[in-house]
Amino acid sequence: GAGVSQSPRYKVAKRGQDVALRCDPISGHVSLFWYQQALGQGPEFLTYFQNEAQLDKSGLPSDRFFAERPEGSVSTLKIQRTQQEDSAVYLCASRYGETQYFGPGTRLLVL
Amino acid sequence: QKEVEQNSGPLSVPEGAIASLNCTYSDRGSQSFFWYRQYSGKSPELIMFIYSNGDKEDGRFTAQLNKASQYVSLLIRDSQPSDSATYLCAVLNTGGFKTIFGAGTRLFVKA
């Protein structure tokens, strides 16, 4: 693939529902990041993977958030029991050298 | 104090003028600094990165870094309406993998 892809692009969830967001990084990129971007704000770091190892998850807002990258390529961000405050754009990025390449994001709306 | 601070704007400049965007950061150990451009509804894209004190030029863009003052700036010469976007300042933390973003400055270039 030419770039980072994410799915779904849009997700509407009822409060309390579980959601799973997928990220396909650029092939060969070992570093993968998840960010949360609220309206009018910059991306906020959630978690970082190097290959399959989750090296930093300090930005995950609560234990309802869980991320994995079991084979070192595709990553999934899971949010359990969604709350309205989880509504945001979730961005995935993979990195080569100093450059992070962002996917188009998943826009999550929790009603 | 936020780790990376930017004036939210909006900054409005006429076409052909120089746009000056500023950013301060708190982590004195930071080594790498980035400017991203984000169009409305799109994901961030890297414009420039800078490591060393001084200026770095790339086409119409010049990044300036002053580590003693913990200050980074971006100059856009001959501003075009297509430059209208939000500009995000980002800093790589001392650990070397966690990127902290500012909230962004909205730039409007009037034709």
XYZ file of C-alpha atoms in Angstrom:
222
model
C 0.000 0.000 0.000
C 1.044 3.542 -0.644
C 0.336 4.857 2.829
C -1.128 4.209 6.233
C -4.725 3.048 6.093
C -7.315 3.025 8.836
C -10.749 1.513 9.128
C -13.487 2.281 9.632
C -13.248 5.929 8.585
C -16.350 6.785 10.592
C -17.922 5.014 13.534
C -21.045 5.897 15.468
C -21.395 3.997 18.713
C -23.968 3.993 21.442
C -22.636 4.750 24.895
C -21.483 1.522 26.491
C -20.727 -0.203 23.203
C -17.286 -1.660 22.473
C -15.438 -0.508 19.324
C -12.328 -1.689 17.484
C -10.284 0.574 15.232
C -7.804 -0.869 12.763
C -4.544 0.516 11.426
C -2.457 -0.837 8.548
C 0.947 0.866 8.633
C 3.292 1.330 5.729
C 4.990 -1.979 5.009
C 8.318 -2.303 6.776
C 7.750 0.485 9.301
C 8.558 -0.914 12.718
C 7.299 2.064 14.731
C 3.558 2.631 15.085
C 1.733 5.270 17.092
C -1.865 5.927 18.067
C -3.121 9.434 18.778
C -6.421 10.928 19.846
C -7.363 14.290 18.375
C -10.239 16.269 19.814
C -11.814 19.087 17.815
C -9.585 22.145 17.765
C -6.703 20.390 19.495
C -3.484 18.779 18.411
C -3.031 15.008 18.386
C -2.560 13.545 21.874
C -0.213 10.570 22.196
C -1.918 7.350 23.256
C 0.538 4.499 22.727
C 3.623 3.355 20.805
C 4.689 0.030 19.340
C 8.041 -1.086 18.086
C 7.251 -4.173 16.041
C 4.893 -6.172 18.275
C 6.176 -4.698 21.529
C 4.092 -1.983 23.159
C 6.835 0.200 24.600
C 4.702 3.026 25.938
C 1.019 3.114 26.780
C 1.166 6.058 29.125
C -1.252 8.120 27.040
C -4.165 5.687 27.161
C -6.889 7.603 29.071
C -8.232 4.671 31.071
C -8.229 0.911 31.314
C -11.111 0.904 28.839
C -8.536 1.541 26.116
C -6.435 -1.322 24.849
C -4.100 -1.585 21.857
C -2.339 -4.500 20.265
C -0.082 -5.297 17.343
C 0.375 -9.060 17.632
C 2.414 -9.688 14.478
C 4.205 -6.387 14.261
C 2.193 -5.021 11.375
C -1.551 -4.349 11.699
C -2.620 -2.729 14.951
C -5.998 -2.523 16.642
C -7.143 0.040 19.183
C -10.059 -1.212 21.217
C -12.275 0.934 23.401
C -14.579 -0.840 25.797
C -17.802 0.604 27.208
C -17.486 3.787 25.158
C -18.327 7.111 26.775
C -19.286 10.403 25.158
C -15.897 11.867 26.044
C -14.302 9.230 23.795
C -15.694 11.049 20.743
C -12.678 12.189 18.739
C -10.590 11.388 15.689
C -8.205 8.498 16.289
C -5.058 8.781 14.224
C -2.545 6.082 13.526
C 0.957 6.862 12.295
C 3.929 4.793 11.296
C 7.420 6.176 11.351
C 10.473 5.892 9.147
C 13.482 7.774 10.434
C 12.209 11.028 11.857
C 9.112 11.215 9.689
C 5.740 10.087 10.914
C 3.191 9.208 8.237
C -0.364 9.574 9.400
C -3.369 7.615 8.293
C -6.659 9.358 7.456
C -8.023 8.718 10.927
C -11.184 7.168 12.311
C -13.802 9.661 13.417
C -15.618 8.180 16.417
C -18.888 9.621 17.647
C -20.375 8.203 20.823
C -24.052 9.000 21.358
C 2.131 24.810 31.606
C 1.541 22.757 28.492
C 4.517 20.859 27.117
C 4.199 22.516 23.696
C 2.460 25.861 23.396
C 1.249 27.671 20.323
C -0.940 30.696 19.747
C -4.227 29.256 18.507
C -4.815 32.183 16.153
C -6.352 32.610 13.741
C -3.455 34.324 12.050
C -4.566 36.165 8.946
C -2.083 37.392 6.319
C -2.553 38.726 2.785
C -1.420 36.689 -0.189
C 2.285 37.174 -0.874
C 3.129 38.187 2.702
C 5.299 36.338 5.223
C 3.455 34.268 7.808
C 5.266 33.745 11.102
C 4.213 30.906 13.388
C 5.684 30.432 16.856
C 5.991 27.642 19.381
C 7.564 27.162 22.816
C 8.306 23.879 24.554
C 9.060 22.887 28.139
C 11.258 19.759 27.867
C 14.769 21.196 27.777
C 16.149 17.777 26.773
C 14.164 17.669 23.522
C 16.315 17.191 20.438
C 13.976 17.090 17.449
C 11.338 19.563 16.398
C 8.707 19.327 13.709
C 6.156 21.402 11.876
C 3.072 19.668 10.499
C 0.329 21.118 8.331
C -3.233 19.908 8.795
C -6.024 20.851 6.435
C -9.540 20.763 7.819
C -10.813 17.201 7.996
C -7.462 15.746 6.969
C -4.565 14.192 8.840
C -1.313 16.004 9.651
C 1.499 15.999 7.094
C 5.119 16.791 7.868
C 6.467 20.051 6.444
C 9.862 20.296 8.109
C 11.980 19.062 10.961
C 14.954 20.716 12.625
C 17.544 19.534 15.125
C 20.151 22.250 15.358
C 20.018 25.825 16.542
C 19.585 28.288 13.720
C 17.628 28.284 10.508
C 16.681 25.554 8.081
C 15.195 26.479 4.734
C 13.122 24.379 2.347
C 11.541 26.256 -0.516
C 9.159 28.879 0.870
C 9.458 27.471 4.396
C 12.086 28.319 7.016
C 12.205 26.697 10.429
C 14.075 28.447 13.213
C 15.226 26.854 16.458
C 16.575 28.460 19.612
C 17.183 25.792 22.236
C 18.331 28.274 24.896
C 14.971 30.038 24.678
C 13.088 26.761 24.000
C 11.529 28.380 20.969
C 10.739 27.116 17.480
C 9.232 29.087 14.641
C 8.093 28.578 11.061
C 8.201 31.275 8.431
C 6.195 30.928 5.239
C 7.307 33.314 2.517
C 5.066 34.404 -0.371
C 2.025 32.973 1.406
C -0.623 31.464 -0.836
C -4.329 30.815 -0.170
C -3.469 27.102 -0.392
C -1.302 27.557 2.717
C -4.469 28.182 4.748
C -4.481 25.364 7.286
C -3.658 24.578 10.901
C 0.061 24.350 11.626
C 1.086 21.975 14.383
C 4.360 22.281 16.244
C 5.652 18.967 17.581
C 8.546 18.000 19.806
C 10.194 14.601 20.208
C 10.609 13.955 23.910
C 13.870 13.182 25.632
C 13.195 9.447 25.400
C 13.289 9.688 21.637
C 9.978 8.230 20.505
C 7.069 10.138 22.079
C 6.022 13.143 20.030
C 4.174 15.912 21.825
C 2.016 18.182 19.679
C 0.869 21.703 20.293
C -2.768 22.636 19.802
C -1.950 24.257 16.461
C -2.197 27.717 14.935
C -4.849 28.374 12.320
C -3.531 30.353 9.372
C -5.698 32.147 6.843
C -4.113 33.571 3.700
C -6.405 36.097 2.061
C -6.388 36.313 -1.737
